[in-house]
Short mmCIF file of C-alpha atoms in Angstrom, two decimals:
data_model
loop_
_atom_site.label_atom_id
_atom_site.label_comp_id
_atom_site.label_asym_id
_atom_site.label_seq_id
_atom_site.Cartn_x
_atom_site.Cartn_y
_atom_site.Cartn_z
CA MET A 1 95.58 -12.19 -9.36
CA THR A 2 97.63 -9.89 -7.14
CA ASP A 3 96.57 -8.40 -3.81
CA GLN A 4 96.08 -5.09 -5.64
CA ASP A 5 93.37 -6.73 -7.76
CA ILE A 6 91.35 -7.97 -4.77
CA ARG A 7 88.37 -5.84 -3.80
CA PHE A 8 86.66 -6.00 -0.45
CA ASP A 9 83.56 -8.20 -0.58
CA THR A 10 80.93 -6.19 1.27
CA ASP A 11 78.21 -8.77 0.74
CA PHE A 12 80.33 -11.51 2.30
CA ALA A 13 81.05 -9.36 5.35
CA ARG A 14 77.37 -8.51 5.79
CA GLY A 15 76.55 -12.20 5.67
CA LEU A 16 78.53 -12.73 8.88
CA PHE A 17 76.14 -10.52 10.88
CA PRO A 18 72.57 -11.13 12.04
CA GLU A 19 70.14 -10.41 9.22
CA PRO A 20 68.11 -7.79 11.18
CA CYS A 21 71.17 -5.51 11.10
CA TRP A 22 70.32 -4.63 7.53
CA ASN A 23 66.71 -3.56 8.08
CA TRP A 24 67.99 0.03 8.23
CA SER A 25 70.87 1.82 6.53
CA PHE A 26 72.99 2.35 9.61
CA PHE A 27 75.27 5.40 9.80
CA ASP A 28 75.88 5.59 13.55
CA ASN A 29 78.79 3.15 13.48
CA ALA A 30 81.10 5.62 15.23
CA GLY A 31 78.78 5.32 18.23
CA GLY A 32 78.99 1.54 18.22
CA ALA A 33 79.32 -0.98 15.42
CA TYR A 34 77.23 -4.06 14.75
CA VAL A 35 78.44 -7.37 16.21
CA PRO A 36 79.00 -10.45 14.02
CA GLU A 37 77.57 -13.85 14.82
CA SER A 38 81.03 -15.09 15.84
CA VAL A 39 81.13 -12.72 18.83
CA ILE A 40 77.55 -13.53 19.81
CA ASP A 41 78.32 -17.26 19.66
CA ARG A 42 81.42 -16.89 21.84
CA LEU A 43 79.49 -14.86 24.42
CA THR A 44 76.45 -17.10 24.61
CA GLY A 45 78.59 -20.24 24.48
CA TYR A 46 80.50 -19.13 27.57
CA MET A 47 77.33 -18.28 29.46
CA ARG A 48 75.64 -21.55 28.52
CA GLU A 49 78.59 -23.85 29.07
CA CYS A 50 80.94 -22.44 31.71
CA GLN A 51 79.45 -19.47 33.55
CA VAL A 52 81.36 -20.21 36.75
CA GLN A 53 84.33 -18.73 38.59
CA PRO A 54 87.23 -19.06 36.12
CA GLY A 55 90.17 -21.21 37.15
CA GLY A 56 88.32 -23.56 39.42
CA PRO A 57 89.63 -27.10 39.96
CA PHE A 58 86.94 -28.79 37.86
CA GLY A 59 86.03 -28.88 34.16
CA PRO A 60 83.85 -25.79 33.66
CA GLY A 61 86.14 -23.60 35.77
CA LYS A 62 89.18 -24.64 33.76
CA ASP A 63 87.24 -24.15 30.52
CA ALA A 64 86.16 -20.66 31.61
CA LYS A 65 89.72 -19.58 32.31
CA GLU A 66 90.96 -20.98 29.01
CA ARG A 67 88.29 -19.08 27.12
CA MET A 68 89.12 -15.85 28.94
CA ASP A 69 92.83 -16.33 28.40
CA LEU A 70 92.22 -16.96 24.70
CA GLY A 71 90.14 -13.80 24.36
CA HIS A 72 92.78 -11.72 26.11
CA ALA A 73 95.69 -13.24 24.16
CA SER A 74 93.94 -12.92 20.80
CA MET A 75 93.30 -9.21 21.29
CA ALA A 76 96.93 -8.67 22.29
CA ALA A 77 98.01 -10.52 19.15
CA LEU A 78 95.61 -8.44 17.06
CA ILE A 79 97.47 -5.23 17.91
CA ASP A 80 100.95 -6.83 17.90
CA ALA A 81 101.40 -6.68 21.67
CA ALA A 82 102.24 -9.17 24.41
CA PRO A 83 99.36 -10.27 26.68
CA ASP A 84 100.92 -8.61 29.74
CA GLU A 85 100.93 -5.27 27.88
CA VAL A 86 97.14 -5.30 27.48
CA VAL A 87 94.58 -4.30 30.11
CA ILE A 88 90.94 -5.07 29.30
CA GLY A 89 88.69 -2.81 31.35
CA PRO A 90 85.11 -1.55 31.34
CA SER A 91 85.57 1.31 28.84
CA THR A 92 88.10 3.65 27.32
CA SER A 93 86.82 6.47 29.53
CA ILE A 94 87.50 4.57 32.74
CA ASN A 95 90.76 3.11 31.39
CA VAL A 96 92.18 6.60 30.80
CA TYR A 97 90.90 7.75 34.19
CA VAL A 98 92.65 4.87 35.94
CA LEU A 99 95.81 5.39 33.90
CA SER A 100 95.96 9.06 34.90
CA LYS A 101 95.69 8.06 38.56
CA ALA A 102 98.39 5.44 38.13
CA LEU A 103 100.84 7.86 36.50
CA ARG A 104 100.33 10.90 38.71
CA PRO A 105 102.54 9.60 41.59
CA LEU A 106 105.42 9.37 39.12
CA TRP A 107 105.28 13.09 38.30
CA ALA A 108 106.21 16.18 40.31
CA ASP A 109 104.16 19.30 40.89
CA GLY A 110 104.68 21.65 37.97
CA ASP A 111 105.23 18.88 35.44
CA ARG A 112 103.34 19.41 32.19
CA VAL A 113 100.68 17.37 30.38
CA ILE A 114 99.57 18.49 26.92
CA VAL A 115 96.01 17.62 25.88
CA SER A 116 94.57 18.05 22.41
CA ASP A 117 91.24 19.79 22.00
CA GLN A 118 90.51 17.27 19.22
CA ASN A 119 90.12 14.54 21.83
CA HIS A 120 86.99 12.71 22.81
CA GLU A 121 86.47 13.59 26.46
CA ALA A 122 87.69 10.12 27.46
CA ASN A 123 91.26 11.18 26.64
CA ALA A 124 90.83 14.76 27.84
CA GLY A 125 88.92 15.02 31.12
CA PRO A 126 91.15 12.77 33.27
CA TRP A 127 94.27 14.66 32.20
CA HIS A 128 92.65 18.07 32.69
CA ARG A 129 91.67 17.02 36.24
CA LEU A 130 95.33 16.60 37.07
CA ALA A 131 95.54 20.40 37.19
CA GLU A 132 93.80 20.09 40.56
CA THR A 133 96.78 18.08 41.82
CA GLY A 134 99.59 20.45 40.76
CA ILE A 135 100.15 19.32 37.17
CA GLU A 136 100.34 22.03 34.50
CA VAL A 137 97.81 21.19 31.79
CA VAL A 138 98.36 22.82 28.39
CA VAL A 139 95.97 22.66 25.44
CA TRP A 140 97.16 21.60 21.99
CA PRO A 141 94.70 23.65 19.90
CA VAL A 142 92.90 22.75 16.69
CA ASP A 143 92.33 24.82 13.60
CA PRO A 144 89.17 26.80 14.54
CA VAL A 145 87.61 26.32 11.10
CA SER A 146 88.34 22.70 10.18
CA GLY A 147 89.07 21.20 13.60
CA ARG A 148 92.29 19.65 12.31
CA LEU A 149 95.50 19.20 14.32
CA SER A 150 98.97 20.35 13.31
CA ALA A 151 102.24 19.06 14.75
CA ALA A 152 103.61 22.56 14.16
CA ASP A 153 101.28 23.79 16.90
CA LEU A 154 102.46 21.06 19.29
CA GLU A 155 106.21 21.56 19.02
CA PRO A 156 106.43 24.93 20.84
CA LEU A 157 104.36 23.52 23.72
CA LEU A 158 106.91 20.80 24.49
CA ASN A 159 109.49 21.56 27.17
CA GLU A 160 111.75 19.76 29.61
CA ARG A 161 108.92 19.35 32.13
CA THR A 162 106.48 17.76 29.65
CA ARG A 163 105.59 14.26 30.77
CA LEU A 164 102.79 13.23 28.42
CA VAL A 165 100.85 14.31 25.32
CA ALA A 166 97.28 13.03 24.93
CA PHE A 167 95.73 13.10 21.46
CA PRO A 168 93.45 11.02 19.21
CA HIS A 169 94.55 8.82 16.35
CA VAL A 170 91.31 9.80 14.66
CA SER A 171 88.88 12.45 15.86
CA ASN A 172 85.36 11.07 16.20
CA LEU A 173 84.11 14.30 14.61
CA ALA A 174 86.86 15.45 12.23
CA GLY A 175 87.54 11.93 10.94
CA GLU A 176 91.15 12.97 10.38
CA VAL A 177 93.88 10.32 10.65
CA ASN A 178 96.67 11.93 12.63
CA ASP A 179 100.22 10.75 11.94
CA VAL A 180 100.73 8.89 15.21
CA ALA A 181 104.22 7.66 14.42
CA ALA A 182 105.49 11.15 13.51
CA ILE A 183 103.85 12.82 16.51
CA THR A 184 105.20 10.12 18.80
CA ARG A 185 108.74 10.67 17.51
CA LEU A 186 108.39 14.41 18.14
CA VAL A 187 107.16 13.82 21.70
CA HIS A 188 109.81 11.21 22.46
CA ASP A 189 112.52 13.57 21.24
CA ALA A 190 111.30 15.99 23.91
CA GLY A 191 111.59 13.27 26.56
CA ALA A 192 107.84 12.76 27.04
CA GLN A 193 105.28 9.99 26.50
CA VAL A 194 102.13 9.75 24.39
CA CYS A 195 98.65 8.51 25.23
CA VAL A 196 96.74 7.91 22.01
CA ASP A 197 92.98 7.42 21.79
CA GLY A 198 92.45 4.93 18.97
CA VAL A 199 88.71 4.40 19.47
CA ALA A 200 87.70 6.08 16.19
CA PHE A 201 90.63 4.52 14.30
CA ALA A 202 90.28 0.87 15.31
CA PRO A 203 87.22 -0.03 13.18
CA HIS A 204 88.96 1.17 10.02
CA ARG A 205 92.64 0.19 10.06
CA ALA A 206 95.00 -2.32 11.65
CA ILE A 207 96.50 -1.27 14.99
CA GLU A 208 100.31 -1.45 15.10
CA VAL A 209 101.44 -0.34 18.53
CA LYS A 210 105.03 -1.55 18.06
CA ALA A 211 105.53 0.03 14.65
CA TRP A 212 104.22 3.36 15.93
CA ASP A 213 106.26 3.09 19.18
CA VAL A 214 103.35 4.49 21.20
CA ASP A 215 103.57 4.42 24.99
CA TYR A 216 99.84 4.02 25.71
CA TYR A 217 97.11 3.26 23.19
CA LEU A 218 93.41 2.83 23.91
CA PHE A 219 90.37 1.66 21.98
CA SER A 220 86.91 0.21 22.57
CA PHE A 221 85.88 -3.22 21.39
CA TYR A 222 82.28 -2.17 20.80
CA LYS A 223 83.54 0.08 18.01
CA LEU A 224 85.56 -2.89 16.73
CA PHE A 225 82.57 -5.20 16.18
CA GLY A 226 82.65 -6.59 19.70
CA PRO A 227 81.13 -6.15 23.18
CA HIS A 228 81.01 -2.96 25.21
CA ILE A 229 84.43 -3.04 26.86
CA GLY A 230 87.72 -1.18 26.45
CA CYS A 231 91.38 -1.98 25.84
CA LEU A 232 94.48 -0.23 27.18
CA TYR A 233 97.87 -1.06 25.70
CA GLY A 234 101.01 0.10 27.48
CA LYS A 235 104.66 -0.68 27.02
CA ARG A 236 105.58 -3.32 29.56
CA ASP A 237 108.13 -1.23 31.45
CA LEU A 238 105.71 1.67 31.68
CA LEU A 239 102.89 -0.49 33.02
CA LEU A 240 105.27 -1.96 35.59
CA ALA A 241 106.27 1.54 36.71
CA SER A 242 102.67 2.74 37.03
CA ARG A 243 101.05 2.46 40.45
CA ASN A 244 98.54 -0.21 41.37
CA GLN A 245 94.91 0.98 41.32
CA TYR A 246 93.31 -2.34 42.31
CA HIS A 247 93.22 -4.17 45.67
CA PHE A 248 96.27 -3.60 47.85
CA PHE A 249 97.35 -7.23 47.59
CA ILE A 250 97.50 -7.12 43.78
CA GLY A 251 101.23 -6.92 43.06
CA GLU A 252 102.77 -4.18 40.95
CA ALA A 253 103.97 -6.79 38.46
CA ARG A 254 100.40 -7.92 37.65
CA THR A 255 100.00 -5.48 34.80
CA THR A 256 96.75 -6.86 33.41
CA TYR A 257 95.02 -6.57 36.79
CA LYS A 258 96.45 -3.59 38.63
CA LEU A 259 95.00 -1.04 36.18
CA ASN A 260 91.55 -2.61 36.16
CA PRO A 261 90.00 -1.93 39.57
CA ALA A 262 86.65 -3.20 38.30
CA GLY A 263 88.13 -6.66 37.85
CA PRO A 264 87.83 -8.70 34.63
CA GLN A 265 84.42 -9.21 33.02
CA HIS A 266 84.56 -12.93 32.43
CA GLU A 267 82.09 -13.71 29.66
CA ILE A 268 82.82 -10.44 27.85
CA ILE A 269 86.55 -11.13 27.67
CA ALA A 270 85.82 -14.67 26.46
CA SER A 271 83.66 -13.27 23.66
CA LEU A 272 86.55 -11.20 22.28
CA THR A 273 87.84 -14.30 20.50
CA GLY A 274 84.85 -13.79 18.21
CA ILE A 275 86.48 -10.61 16.86
CA ALA A 276 89.51 -12.71 15.92
CA ASP A 277 87.17 -15.27 14.32
CA TYR A 278 85.58 -12.51 12.25
CA ILE A 279 88.91 -11.10 11.03
CA THR A 280 90.11 -14.60 10.17
CA ALA A 281 86.93 -15.28 8.18
CA LEU A 282 87.39 -12.06 6.21
CA CYS A 283 91.04 -12.84 5.57
CA GLU A 284 90.46 -16.42 4.45
CA HIS A 285 87.66 -15.32 2.12
CA HIS A 286 89.82 -12.72 0.35
CA PHE A 287 93.30 -14.26 0.42
CA PRO A 288 94.16 -17.86 -0.56
CA ALA A 289 97.56 -17.90 1.16
CA PRO A 290 97.65 -18.34 4.94
CA PHE A 291 99.11 -15.69 7.25
CA ASN A 292 101.39 -16.34 10.19
CA SER A 293 99.48 -14.32 12.78
CA LEU A 294 96.21 -12.60 13.53
CA HIS A 295 98.01 -9.28 13.28
CA GLN A 296 99.14 -10.09 9.75
CA GLN A 297 95.59 -11.11 8.87
CA ALA A 298 94.30 -7.79 10.22
CA LYS A 299 96.86 -5.85 8.18
CA ALA A 300 95.90 -7.71 5.00
CA VAL A 301 92.19 -7.11 5.50
CA SER A 302 92.89 -3.50 6.49
CA GLY A 303 94.39 -2.79 3.09
CA LEU A 304 91.19 -3.88 1.39
CA VAL A 305 89.03 -2.01 3.89
CA GLU A 306 91.03 1.19 3.39
CA ALA A 307 90.52 1.06 -0.37
CA ARG A 308 86.80 0.42 0.06
CA GLU A 309 86.39 3.19 2.63
CA ASP A 310 88.31 5.63 0.46
CA GLU A 311 85.63 5.08 -2.18
CA LEU A 312 82.92 5.80 0.38
CA CYS A 313 84.77 8.93 1.53
CA GLU A 314 85.21 10.38 -1.94
CA ARG A 315 81.60 9.79 -2.89
CA PHE A 316 80.05 11.25 0.24
CA LEU A 317 82.47 14.17 0.47
CA ALA A 318 81.68 15.09 -3.13
CA PHE A 319 77.99 15.18 -2.21
CA LEU A 320 78.59 17.36 0.85
CA ALA A 321 80.76 19.72 -1.24
CA SER A 322 77.82 20.23 -3.59
CA LYS A 323 75.77 21.72 -0.75
CA SER A 324 76.77 25.33 -0.18
CA ARG A 325 75.12 25.49 3.25
CA VAL A 326 77.10 22.55 4.66
CA ARG A 327 80.09 23.15 6.92
CA LEU A 328 82.20 20.01 7.16
CA VAL A 329 84.45 19.31 10.12
CA GLY A 330 87.84 17.84 9.16
CA PRO A 331 89.43 17.08 5.78
CA GLY A 332 87.24 17.74 2.75
CA ALA A 333 86.91 16.44 -0.79
CA ASP A 334 90.06 18.20 -2.00
CA ASP A 335 92.11 16.56 0.77
CA VAL A 336 91.16 12.98 -0.03
CA SER A 337 90.91 12.99 -3.82
CA GLY A 338 92.98 10.15 -5.24
CA GLY A 339 92.78 8.06 -2.07
CA GLY A 340 95.10 8.12 0.89
CA ALA A 341 94.72 7.72 4.64
CA ILE A 342 94.01 11.29 5.63
CA ARG A 343 90.52 10.50 6.94
CA VAL A 344 88.13 7.68 7.72
CA PRO A 345 84.45 7.72 6.69
CA THR A 346 83.19 9.53 9.79
CA PHE A 347 81.60 12.80 8.72
CA ALA A 348 80.47 15.59 11.04
CA PHE A 349 78.83 18.67 9.60
CA THR A 350 76.38 21.48 10.21
CA VAL A 351 73.85 23.01 7.85
CA GLU A 352 73.35 26.75 7.79
CA GLY A 353 69.81 27.65 8.83
CA MET A 354 68.99 24.18 10.16
CA ALA A 355 69.35 22.82 13.68
CA SER A 356 71.49 19.69 13.73
CA ALA A 357 68.87 18.01 15.93
CA SER A 358 66.23 18.52 13.23
CA ILE A 359 68.00 16.55 10.50
CA PRO A 360 68.23 12.89 11.66
CA PRO A 361 64.44 12.45 12.09
CA LEU A 362 63.91 13.68 8.52
CA LEU A 363 65.71 10.64 7.12
CA GLU A 364 63.27 8.10 8.53
CA ALA A 365 61.58 7.83 5.14
CA GLU A 366 64.84 6.50 3.70
CA ARG A 367 65.33 4.25 6.75
CA ALA A 368 68.74 5.87 7.18
CA VAL A 369 70.12 6.26 10.72
CA ILE A 370 72.41 9.21 11.53
CA GLY A 371 73.03 11.10 14.75
CA HIS A 372 73.52 14.57 16.15
CA GLY A 373 75.16 16.12 19.21
CA ASP A 374 78.66 16.71 20.54
CA PHE A 375 79.47 12.98 20.76
CA TYR A 376 81.57 13.62 23.88
CA ALA A 377 83.91 15.85 21.86
CA ARG A 378 82.58 18.96 23.59
CA ARG A 379 85.96 20.72 23.65
CA LEU A 380 86.25 20.35 19.88
CA VAL A 381 82.71 21.64 19.36
CA ASP A 382 83.54 24.65 21.53
CA ALA A 383 86.82 25.26 19.67
CA LEU A 384 84.92 25.31 16.38
CA GLY A 385 82.54 27.97 17.70
CA LEU A 386 79.51 25.70 17.36
CA ASP A 387 76.47 25.59 19.62
CA PRO A 388 77.26 22.83 22.15
CA ALA A 389 73.57 22.31 22.84
CA ASP A 390 72.95 21.40 19.19
CA GLY A 391 76.34 20.11 18.08
CA VAL A 392 76.79 18.58 14.66
CA VAL A 393 75.19 16.00 12.41
CA ARG A 394 77.29 12.85 12.15
CA ALA A 395 77.17 10.06 9.59
CA SER A 396 79.70 7.25 10.00
CA MET A 397 80.42 4.28 7.76
CA VAL A 398 82.50 1.12 8.05
CA HIS A 399 83.43 -1.71 5.70
CA TYR A 400 79.99 -3.34 5.80
CA THR A 401 78.30 -0.14 4.59
CA SER A 402 76.83 -0.92 1.16
CA ASP A 403 76.49 1.25 -1.92
CA ALA A 404 72.73 1.02 -1.50
CA ASP A 405 73.09 2.37 2.04
CA VAL A 406 75.01 5.38 0.76
CA ASP A 407 72.41 5.89 -1.98
CA ARG A 408 69.72 6.16 0.69
CA LEU A 409 71.74 8.54 2.81
CA ILE A 410 72.54 10.86 -0.07
CA ALA A 411 68.96 10.77 -1.33
CA GLY A 412 67.64 11.66 2.11
CA LEU A 413 70.10 14.47 2.75
CA ASP A 414 69.64 15.81 -0.77
CA ARG A 415 65.94 16.01 -0.07
CA VAL A 416 66.22 17.89 3.25
CA ILE A 417 69.30 20.13 2.76
CA PRO A 418 68.70 23.23 0.62
CA ASP A 419 71.01 23.75 -2.35
CA SER A 420 71.53 27.43 -1.60
#
């Protein structure tokens, strides 16, 4: 059997999570994914066995530090980075905010930052606020119908004073996978840096910060089957050049600390090893041959997940296309036919004649959970000409979403959405 013959085992993956997770068909994964038992065990094990100040001179203190160091190092390895290139902070929103403060002293008044309207506000608001400090902030617009981004719209915005371009790897509404490597090359050719929000990408594909050559990359572990905490990757030389935002006595060389003014969350960082445990379990179940690194394991599993999620995409997009009153945000059925990585299974849509807020409660009979709102992508909602008070309906899937779950979702939406 070749790797091409291996199919992702959804039932095995679901068996690694607490059983109550499956009492409902859950389609709010883009808001926060379920957590496997491995993460829960790492978290509770730390709190039961070594909930003391890490690094102390006695057994539990040493154990606590080792568990934290392992969590930090494993997440760096997951994305193919060195530990001192990874900052683990409270959330992506605060990590971008701190990063913007750390970079501003390096730039002159009149320098330019380009911010995509496809961003979640986490990777938009902090950069927009720099306009109050003398930075020129320019918007990289989206297509006003689909919400998609085009590099052709970015290129004329780049000039010799551009310092940074902030954009998402995947929009949490459009679901579109932007070509990070190509965009990064374009920006680098103009002499600028990129800050990429990978929050909506991370649950679906392997993160390869070195291969993409990104300068800064952010994601949230609670979207990646872990605890509510965020990760900032930065190239080592760029983190060293950024300005300390922590206590004054924290040296500029302490890259993992100086951009986390909240300080490290001990037990939460220790629990991150459980994400590595989960990926390893998936890899060992599907592939008989061992892999040399956690990153290689993640890439192998990602290939299976992508194929599985492409199936979910095609099926659900075909259903939405059959409903004439549905307006889909992002790539549609014609864009993803035959597979490919143009989108992940996060679907935002509106229904003509129906308030978005009215639809999720109607699916309770099917025990299917979806959401509505702007999902902190208010600038994208505005750019699409939608009512920000009502927003969109969003259904989001990941690899543990079963065919039966999708059956329930389609049955429920088919019942409540008019055909014409």
